[in-house]
Short mmCIF file of C-alpha atoms in Angstrom, two decimals:
data_model
loop_
_atom_site.label_atom_id
_atom_site.label_comp_id
_atom_site.label_asym_id
_atom_site.label_seq_id
_atom_site.Cartn_x
_atom_site.Cartn_y
_atom_site.Cartn_z
CA MET A 1 39.67 -14.69 -178.38
CA SER A 2 42.94 -14.71 -180.26
CA PHE A 3 44.88 -14.38 -177.05
CA ILE A 4 43.07 -17.32 -175.48
CA THR A 5 43.49 -19.48 -178.60
CA LYS A 6 47.20 -18.69 -178.73
CA ALA A 7 47.63 -19.66 -175.06
CA ILE A 8 45.83 -22.97 -175.58
CA VAL A 9 47.99 -23.79 -178.64
CA ASN A 10 51.20 -23.03 -176.73
CA SER A 11 50.07 -25.20 -173.85
CA LEU A 12 49.26 -28.14 -176.12
CA HIS A 13 52.57 -27.74 -177.95
CA GLY A 14 54.48 -27.92 -174.66
CA LYS A 15 52.70 -31.12 -173.66
CA VAL A 16 53.45 -32.77 -177.01
CA VAL A 17 57.15 -31.95 -176.69
CA TYR A 18 57.14 -33.34 -173.12
CA LEU A 19 55.50 -36.58 -174.25
CA GLN A 20 58.03 -36.99 -177.05
CA ARG A 21 60.88 -36.59 -174.55
CA ILE A 22 59.31 -39.25 -172.23
CA GLN A 23 58.93 -41.74 -175.10
CA THR A 24 62.58 -41.47 -176.06
CA TYR A 25 63.84 -41.37 -172.47
CA ALA A 26 64.07 -45.14 -172.03
CA ARG A 27 66.21 -45.38 -175.14
CA TRP A 28 68.86 -42.73 -174.66
CA SER A 29 69.06 -42.79 -170.85
CA HIS A 30 70.48 -46.37 -170.74
CA ARG A 31 72.96 -45.91 -173.54
CA ARG A 32 76.68 -45.65 -172.76
CA PRO A 33 78.80 -43.51 -175.09
CA ARG A 34 81.91 -45.23 -176.39
CA LYS A 35 83.78 -41.94 -177.07
CA VAL A 36 83.30 -38.25 -176.11
CA PHE A 37 84.34 -35.47 -178.48
CA SER A 38 84.49 -31.69 -178.00
CA GLU A 39 82.80 -29.19 -180.27
CA ASP A 40 86.04 -28.88 -182.25
CA GLY A 41 86.15 -32.66 -182.89
CA GLU A 42 88.87 -33.37 -180.31
CA LEU A 43 88.66 -36.75 -178.51
CA LEU A 44 88.20 -36.05 -174.85
CA GLN A 45 87.92 -39.56 -173.34
CA SER A 46 87.07 -43.20 -174.04
CA THR A 47 84.37 -44.52 -171.75
CA ALA A 48 84.21 -48.24 -172.57
CA THR A 49 83.89 -49.20 -168.95
CA VAL A 50 82.65 -45.95 -167.36
CA GLU A 51 78.99 -45.18 -167.16
CA THR A 52 77.91 -41.68 -168.26
CA PRO A 53 75.40 -40.11 -165.91
CA LEU A 54 72.05 -39.01 -167.24
CA VAL A 55 72.59 -35.37 -166.24
CA SER A 56 76.08 -33.98 -166.09
CA PRO A 57 76.85 -32.74 -162.57
CA PRO A 58 77.53 -29.06 -162.08
CA PRO A 59 81.20 -28.11 -162.01
CA PRO A 60 82.65 -27.76 -158.53
CA ARG A 61 82.90 -24.28 -157.16
CA SER A 62 86.42 -23.05 -156.97
CA THR A 63 87.79 -20.13 -155.08
CA PRO A 64 90.90 -18.20 -155.85
CA GLU A 65 92.51 -19.65 -152.77
CA THR A 66 91.86 -23.34 -153.72
CA PRO A 67 92.78 -24.41 -157.23
CA GLU A 68 90.53 -26.78 -159.10
CA PRO A 69 91.68 -30.44 -158.65
CA ALA A 70 93.00 -32.16 -161.75
CA GLN A 71 90.77 -34.74 -163.35
CA PRO A 72 92.26 -38.29 -163.14
CA GLU A 73 92.98 -40.02 -166.41
CA ILE A 74 90.51 -42.70 -167.24
CA GLN A 75 92.25 -45.91 -168.37
CA GLU A 76 90.55 -48.56 -170.38
CA VAL A 77 90.11 -51.75 -168.34
CA LYS A 78 90.23 -55.05 -170.22
CA GLN A 79 88.70 -58.06 -168.52
CA LYS A 80 90.60 -61.29 -169.02
CA ARG A 81 88.58 -64.22 -170.26
CA ARG A 82 88.46 -66.85 -167.56
CA LYS A 83 89.17 -70.41 -168.56
CA PRO A 84 86.88 -73.14 -167.17
CA LYS A 85 88.39 -75.04 -164.26
CA TYR A 86 88.30 -78.84 -164.16
CA SER A 87 89.06 -80.84 -161.07
CA HIS A 88 91.92 -83.29 -161.15
CA ALA A 89 89.57 -86.20 -160.67
CA VAL A 90 87.32 -85.32 -163.61
CA SER A 91 90.18 -84.83 -166.04
CA ASN A 92 91.79 -88.07 -164.93
CA SER A 93 88.55 -90.00 -165.24
CA ARG A 94 88.24 -88.86 -168.84
CA ILE A 95 91.80 -89.83 -169.63
CA THR A 96 91.61 -93.27 -168.05
CA GLY A 97 88.54 -94.08 -170.08
CA LEU A 98 90.94 -94.70 -172.96
CA LEU A 99 93.95 -95.80 -170.93
CA GLU A 100 94.12 -99.51 -170.07
CA THR A 101 97.90 -99.98 -169.94
CA ILE A 102 99.12 -101.39 -166.63
CA ILE A 103 102.86 -101.90 -167.21
CA ASP A 104 104.64 -99.72 -169.79
CA ASP A 105 107.62 -100.70 -171.94
CA ASP A 106 110.05 -99.56 -169.22
CA GLY A 107 108.43 -101.76 -166.59
CA ASN A 108 106.77 -98.89 -164.73
CA LEU A 109 103.28 -99.10 -163.30
CA VAL A 110 100.76 -96.88 -165.08
CA TYR A 111 97.97 -95.63 -162.85
CA THR A 112 95.67 -92.65 -162.37
CA LYS A 113 95.55 -90.71 -159.12
CA LEU A 114 92.06 -89.62 -158.08
CA LYS A 115 90.64 -87.55 -155.26
CA ASP A 116 87.83 -88.25 -152.82
CA ASN A 117 84.26 -88.81 -154.02
CA ASN A 118 85.14 -89.44 -157.64
CA SER A 119 81.94 -90.16 -159.53
CA ALA A 120 83.48 -92.83 -161.79
CA ILE A 121 84.83 -94.83 -158.82
CA SER A 122 81.58 -94.47 -156.90
CA GLN A 123 79.58 -95.79 -159.84
CA LEU A 124 82.00 -98.69 -160.33
CA LEU A 125 81.84 -99.77 -156.67
CA LEU A 126 78.08 -99.36 -156.56
CA THR A 127 77.85 -101.79 -159.45
CA VAL A 128 79.97 -104.50 -157.80
CA LYS A 129 78.23 -103.99 -154.45
CA SER A 130 74.80 -104.54 -155.97
CA ARG A 131 74.11 -108.26 -156.28
CA ARG A 132 71.84 -107.76 -159.29
CA ASP A 133 74.35 -105.59 -161.20
CA GLN A 134 77.18 -107.88 -160.18
CA ILE A 135 75.46 -110.87 -161.77
CA LYS A 136 74.32 -108.86 -164.78
CA LYS A 137 77.81 -107.56 -165.58
CA ASP A 138 79.54 -110.76 -164.41
CA LEU A 139 81.90 -109.08 -161.93
CA ALA A 140 83.50 -110.13 -158.64
CA LEU A 141 85.12 -107.91 -155.99
CA LEU A 142 88.25 -109.18 -154.19
CA GLU A 143 90.02 -107.39 -151.33
CA GLY A 144 93.58 -107.85 -150.09
CA LYS A 145 96.82 -108.51 -151.92
CA ARG A 146 96.88 -112.24 -151.10
CA LEU A 147 93.44 -112.91 -152.53
CA ILE A 148 94.10 -110.76 -155.60
CA LYS A 149 97.42 -112.55 -156.12
CA GLU A 150 95.64 -115.92 -156.05
CA ALA A 151 93.17 -114.68 -158.67
CA LEU A 152 95.94 -113.33 -160.91
CA GLU A 153 97.88 -116.60 -160.67
CA ALA A 154 94.70 -118.45 -161.67
CA LYS A 155 94.59 -116.30 -164.85
CA CYS A 156 91.41 -114.46 -163.87
CA THR A 157 90.56 -111.44 -165.98
CA LEU A 158 91.34 -108.21 -164.12
CA LYS A 159 89.08 -105.25 -164.97
CA SER A 160 90.04 -102.59 -162.40
CA LEU A 161 92.53 -102.28 -159.54
CA LEU A 162 92.13 -99.75 -156.71
CA PHE A 163 94.96 -99.12 -154.23
CA SER A 164 96.02 -96.54 -151.66
CA ARG A 165 99.64 -97.55 -150.94
CA LYS A 166 102.25 -98.11 -153.64
CA SER A 167 103.91 -100.88 -151.62
CA ASP A 168 100.82 -103.08 -151.98
CA VAL A 169 100.61 -102.73 -155.73
CA GLU A 170 104.37 -103.26 -156.07
CA TYR A 171 103.85 -106.66 -154.42
CA LEU A 172 101.34 -107.52 -157.16
CA LYS A 173 103.42 -106.08 -159.99
CA PRO A 174 105.02 -109.42 -161.06
CA TYR A 175 101.56 -110.95 -161.45
CA LEU A 176 99.79 -108.07 -163.19
CA PRO A 177 99.10 -108.20 -166.93
CA LYS A 178 100.67 -105.52 -169.10
CA SER A 179 97.36 -104.21 -170.36
CA GLY A 180 93.62 -104.75 -170.34
CA ALA A 181 92.67 -103.12 -167.01
CA LYS A 182 92.49 -99.74 -165.29
CA VAL A 183 94.56 -98.93 -162.19
CA PHE A 184 93.51 -96.13 -159.83
CA LYS A 185 95.20 -94.68 -156.75
CA ILE A 186 92.60 -93.32 -154.34
CA PRO A 187 92.78 -92.22 -150.69
CA TYR A 188 92.60 -94.95 -148.05
CA ARG A 189 89.53 -93.40 -146.43
CA GLU A 190 87.70 -93.89 -149.72
CA ILE A 191 88.54 -97.61 -149.74
CA GLN A 192 87.61 -97.88 -146.05
CA LEU A 193 84.24 -96.33 -146.85
CA TRP A 194 83.40 -98.98 -149.47
CA SER A 195 85.00 -101.99 -147.77
CA ASP A 196 82.88 -104.58 -145.94
CA LEU A 197 85.76 -105.39 -143.60
CA THR A 198 86.43 -103.79 -140.24
CA THR A 199 89.98 -102.92 -141.27
CA ALA A 200 90.22 -102.43 -145.01
CA PRO A 201 93.42 -103.82 -146.59
CA GLY A 202 93.63 -100.81 -148.88
CA LEU A 203 93.56 -102.85 -152.08
CA MET A 204 90.56 -103.82 -154.22
CA GLY A 205 90.46 -105.83 -157.41
CA ILE A 206 87.45 -106.10 -159.70
CA PHE A 207 87.58 -109.25 -161.84
CA ARG A 208 85.46 -110.92 -164.43
CA THR A 209 83.72 -113.71 -162.52
CA PRO A 210 85.81 -116.82 -163.25
CA ASP A 211 84.43 -120.22 -164.14
CA VAL A 212 85.45 -122.14 -161.01
CA SER A 213 84.25 -125.43 -162.49
CA LYS A 214 87.47 -125.51 -164.58
CA TYR A 215 89.87 -125.30 -161.63
CA GLY A 216 91.24 -128.21 -159.66
CA ALA A 217 94.27 -129.59 -157.85
CA THR A 218 96.91 -131.52 -159.78
CA ASP A 219 97.10 -134.39 -157.28
CA SER A 220 93.49 -134.52 -156.16
CA LEU A 221 91.93 -137.38 -154.25
CA PRO A 222 88.77 -139.17 -155.52
CA ILE A 223 86.54 -137.32 -153.07
CA THR A 224 83.45 -135.23 -153.82
CA VAL A 225 81.96 -132.92 -151.18
CA ILE A 226 78.29 -131.99 -151.52
CA CYS A 227 77.23 -128.86 -149.59
CA ASP A 228 73.55 -129.09 -148.66
CA ASN A 229 72.06 -125.62 -148.01
CA ILE A 230 75.12 -124.05 -146.36
CA ARG A 231 73.71 -120.58 -145.72
CA GLU A 232 76.36 -119.17 -143.38
CA PRO A 233 79.15 -117.43 -145.38
CA GLY A 234 81.80 -118.20 -142.77
CA ASN A 235 80.95 -121.92 -142.81
CA LEU A 236 81.07 -122.17 -146.60
CA GLY A 237 84.39 -120.38 -146.68
CA ALA A 238 85.81 -122.69 -144.02
CA ILE A 239 84.53 -125.74 -145.93
CA LEU A 240 86.20 -124.56 -149.15
CA ARG A 241 89.46 -123.90 -147.33
CA THR A 242 89.41 -127.37 -145.74
CA VAL A 243 88.50 -129.01 -149.04
CA ALA A 244 91.40 -127.29 -150.80
CA GLY A 245 93.79 -128.32 -148.03
CA VAL A 246 92.74 -131.96 -148.27
CA GLY A 247 92.90 -132.01 -152.07
CA VAL A 248 89.30 -132.87 -152.88
CA GLU A 249 88.46 -133.38 -156.54
CA LYS A 250 85.04 -131.67 -156.69
CA VAL A 251 82.69 -129.54 -154.63
CA LEU A 252 78.98 -129.50 -155.45
CA LEU A 253 76.81 -126.66 -154.14
CA THR A 254 73.04 -126.90 -154.03
CA SER A 255 70.88 -123.93 -155.00
CA GLY A 256 70.20 -123.18 -151.32
CA CYS A 257 73.83 -122.37 -150.50
CA VAL A 258 75.08 -118.85 -149.89
CA ASP A 259 76.60 -116.91 -152.79
CA LEU A 260 80.04 -118.26 -153.62
CA TRP A 261 81.44 -114.73 -154.19
CA ASP A 262 80.14 -113.24 -150.96
CA THR A 263 82.77 -111.10 -149.22
CA LYS A 264 82.83 -113.24 -146.06
CA VAL A 265 83.05 -116.44 -148.09
CA LEU A 266 86.04 -115.05 -149.99
CA ARG A 267 87.83 -113.93 -146.82
CA SER A 268 87.33 -117.17 -144.91
CA ALA A 269 88.19 -119.34 -147.94
CA CYS A 270 91.60 -117.62 -148.35
CA GLY A 271 91.86 -118.26 -152.08
CA ALA A 272 90.43 -121.79 -152.11
CA HIS A 273 88.09 -120.75 -154.92
CA PHE A 274 90.98 -121.03 -157.38
CA HIS A 275 92.26 -124.47 -156.29
CA VAL A 276 89.11 -126.60 -156.26
CA GLN A 277 86.64 -127.58 -158.97
CA ILE A 278 83.35 -126.06 -157.80
CA HIS A 279 79.92 -126.57 -159.37
CA ARG A 280 77.25 -124.11 -158.26
CA LYS A 281 73.45 -124.04 -158.05
CA LEU A 282 72.83 -127.71 -158.77
CA ASP A 283 69.57 -129.51 -158.16
CA TRP A 284 69.47 -133.01 -156.72
CA ALA A 285 68.81 -134.62 -160.10
CA GLU A 286 72.09 -133.17 -161.43
CA ILE A 287 73.93 -134.24 -158.28
CA LEU A 288 72.57 -137.79 -158.63
CA ASN A 289 73.85 -137.94 -162.22
CA ILE A 290 77.34 -136.84 -161.13
CA VAL A 291 77.35 -139.48 -158.36
CA HIS A 292 76.44 -142.19 -160.87
CA GLU A 293 79.10 -141.03 -163.36
CA MET A 294 81.85 -141.15 -160.75
CA GLN A 295 80.54 -144.38 -159.21
CA SER A 296 80.81 -142.85 -155.77
CA VAL A 297 79.69 -144.31 -152.45
CA VAL A 298 77.59 -141.68 -150.66
CA PHE A 299 78.12 -140.83 -146.98
CA LEU A 300 76.07 -138.42 -144.86
CA ALA A 301 77.76 -136.37 -142.15
CA ASP A 302 74.74 -136.76 -139.86
CA ASN A 303 74.23 -134.42 -136.92
CA LYS A 304 70.75 -135.88 -136.32
CA ILE A 305 69.02 -132.75 -137.66
CA VAL A 306 66.78 -133.24 -140.67
CA SER A 307 64.98 -130.43 -142.53
CA GLN A 308 61.92 -131.31 -144.56
CA THR A 309 61.15 -129.34 -147.70
CA GLU A 310 57.77 -128.56 -149.19
CA GLY A 311 58.54 -129.73 -152.73
CA GLN A 312 60.05 -133.03 -153.73
CA ASP A 313 62.88 -133.09 -156.26
CA GLU A 314 61.87 -135.13 -159.29
CA GLY A 315 65.39 -136.52 -159.72
CA VAL A 316 65.38 -138.31 -156.37
CA PRO A 317 62.99 -141.29 -156.15
CA LYS A 318 60.48 -141.25 -153.31
CA ALA A 319 59.61 -144.74 -152.09
CA ARG A 320 59.52 -144.57 -148.31
CA SER A 321 58.87 -141.91 -145.72
CA LEU A 322 61.75 -139.94 -144.30
CA GLU A 323 61.42 -141.59 -140.88
CA GLU A 324 61.75 -145.03 -142.45
CA ILE A 325 64.83 -143.98 -144.43
CA VAL A 326 66.59 -142.56 -141.37
CA ALA A 327 65.67 -145.58 -139.24
CA HIS A 328 66.91 -148.17 -141.73
CA MET A 329 70.06 -146.37 -142.92
CA GLN A 330 73.24 -147.64 -141.29
CA LEU A 331 74.94 -145.25 -138.81
CA LEU A 332 78.71 -145.73 -138.24
CA PRO A 333 81.50 -143.79 -136.54
CA TYR A 334 83.66 -142.10 -139.17
CA TYR A 335 86.87 -143.96 -138.24
CA SER A 336 85.32 -147.43 -138.63
CA VAL A 337 84.80 -147.21 -142.41
CA GLN A 338 87.49 -148.47 -144.81
CA PHE A 339 87.36 -145.68 -147.37
CA ALA A 340 90.31 -147.04 -149.35
CA ASN A 341 88.13 -149.92 -150.55
CA PHE A 342 85.94 -147.58 -152.63
CA GLN A 343 86.71 -146.19 -156.06
CA SER A 344 85.27 -142.78 -155.17
CA VAL A 345 83.70 -141.21 -152.08
CA ALA A 346 80.93 -138.58 -151.95
CA LEU A 347 80.36 -136.85 -148.61
CA ILE A 348 77.26 -134.73 -147.98
CA ILE A 349 77.52 -131.99 -145.33
CA GLY A 350 74.58 -129.89 -144.11
CA GLY A 351 74.22 -126.57 -142.35
CA GLU A 352 74.39 -126.21 -138.57
CA THR A 353 70.89 -124.81 -138.14
CA HIS A 354 68.80 -126.83 -140.59
CA GLY A 355 71.06 -129.85 -140.95
CA LEU A 356 70.70 -132.26 -143.86
CA SER A 357 67.70 -131.88 -146.13
CA GLU A 358 65.19 -134.57 -146.94
CA GLU A 359 66.48 -134.77 -150.52
CA SER A 360 69.98 -135.65 -149.34
CA PHE A 361 68.65 -138.64 -147.35
CA ARG A 362 66.61 -139.83 -150.31
CA LEU A 363 69.62 -139.55 -152.63
CA ALA A 364 71.78 -141.53 -150.20
CA ASP A 365 69.04 -144.13 -149.80
CA SER A 366 68.77 -144.57 -153.58
CA VAL A 367 72.48 -145.54 -153.80
CA ASN A 368 72.69 -147.47 -150.49
CA GLY A 369 74.47 -144.66 -148.64
CA VAL A 370 75.74 -144.70 -145.05
CA ARG A 371 75.36 -142.20 -142.21
CA LEU A 372 78.55 -141.10 -140.41
CA HIS A 373 78.86 -139.49 -137.03
CA ILE A 374 81.68 -138.16 -134.86
CA PRO A 375 81.56 -139.37 -131.21
CA LEU A 376 81.66 -136.36 -128.86
CA SER A 377 82.11 -135.90 -125.11
CA ASN A 378 80.95 -133.50 -122.38
CA ASN A 379 77.37 -133.33 -123.66
CA ILE A 380 78.42 -131.61 -126.91
CA ASP A 381 75.90 -132.73 -129.52
CA SER A 382 77.44 -131.28 -132.70
CA LEU A 383 80.44 -129.53 -134.24
CA ASN A 384 80.85 -126.64 -136.59
CA ALA A 385 80.19 -127.70 -140.20
CA GLY A 386 83.72 -126.87 -141.31
CA THR A 387 85.28 -128.61 -138.29
CA ALA A 388 83.21 -131.78 -138.70
CA LEU A 389 84.01 -131.92 -142.39
CA GLY A 390 87.72 -131.51 -141.67
CA VAL A 391 87.71 -134.41 -139.18
CA ILE A 392 86.10 -136.81 -141.65
CA LEU A 393 88.03 -135.65 -144.72
CA PHE A 394 91.46 -135.98 -143.13
CA GLU A 395 90.54 -139.46 -141.95
CA ILE A 396 89.63 -140.37 -145.53
CA LYS A 397 92.86 -138.80 -146.81
CA LYS A 398 94.93 -140.70 -144.27
CA GLN A 399 93.46 -144.03 -145.31
CA LEU A 400 93.86 -143.30 -149.03
CA LEU A 401 97.49 -142.22 -148.67
CA LEU A 402 98.33 -145.24 -146.49
CA ALA A 403 96.74 -147.58 -149.04
CA LYS A 404 98.69 -145.88 -151.84
CA ALA A 405 101.95 -146.24 -149.90
CA VAL A 406 101.28 -149.95 -149.30
CA GLN A 407 100.69 -150.48 -153.01
CA GLN A 408 103.96 -148.75 -153.82
CA GLN A 409 105.81 -151.01 -151.41
CA ILE A 410 104.24 -154.11 -152.95
CA LYS A 411 105.27 -153.00 -156.45
CA ASN A 412 108.83 -152.34 -155.34
#
């Protein structure tokens, strides 16, 4: 019995030792020694970067003919700490957040060069392209050096300038303010991507939306042009360009007209925004008050197209039906009227598709207005809105200038 008991005890003792080794295996097997010493305390090697195997391999067998190869020296490898890399565009965008100097003390242009797909530029252009954000932040986008030059000469507030060629911005350099805006040089393909034009001019200016009601020509004529629901951007731009060329005193835009700062309106107007006094989003009651203040005689550029509206403007009196107004209102060719006999002239022009609105006829009827028409040939029933306006306006200008010249001769 003693022999059997002794065998059982030895067997249990062996299992306990084995279990203890397994429990501590996960701890010591994954550890890496920093230094290895011999039994005499001599430093054998430093293993900061070398893993020590769990079980040391057996020494290689050597024969008398082949000597044992020398062990290579283990060198400590130090890993260099990598510095974070920042793209040129990101670093520049952070710097220009504080930099708003345009011309330095030496007369040099200060700008920031950016790469493609810069997040700051994308966010800026998204803002000015969105009509809601554009109105909310009161911004206007102008393209081309001529249009930007006109805005700078009109003392508009420049917020940002984007260009791709230095020659373009050098042309604007005499008109640029010394500070208060950010100037960026970006690739042309980036400007082409954001431009609404077929061929981008490579120059974009973002301005604070100016108050165009404060502008005006120095030698303006007593003429007021009322745009009645001009919805085509090209037509409104052509009208503004013609009006500026004639020297009209005021332009009144009804609430149904296209946005004044639309890209096509800006391009076709060629800077006329900054040379004419323009009043936007007016109702017919406000227009009637302006007509009374200026004591203007109202004329309708009638193309025989009348658009009726569902609601009636409270500012325009409604006494007769529209058919009765049109039938009883006098219709004359434009060249038969003596415009020089009037203190002020107000001319209402309508869109090509919808023509004059019902409110415009009622306003003209309330002040004893007159319908004008342009005689045409070859079965052509109407002209472009800008062309028709130009024909009538230059006739008015001719008569006013001739009357002024006659008065000068009489005085002399």
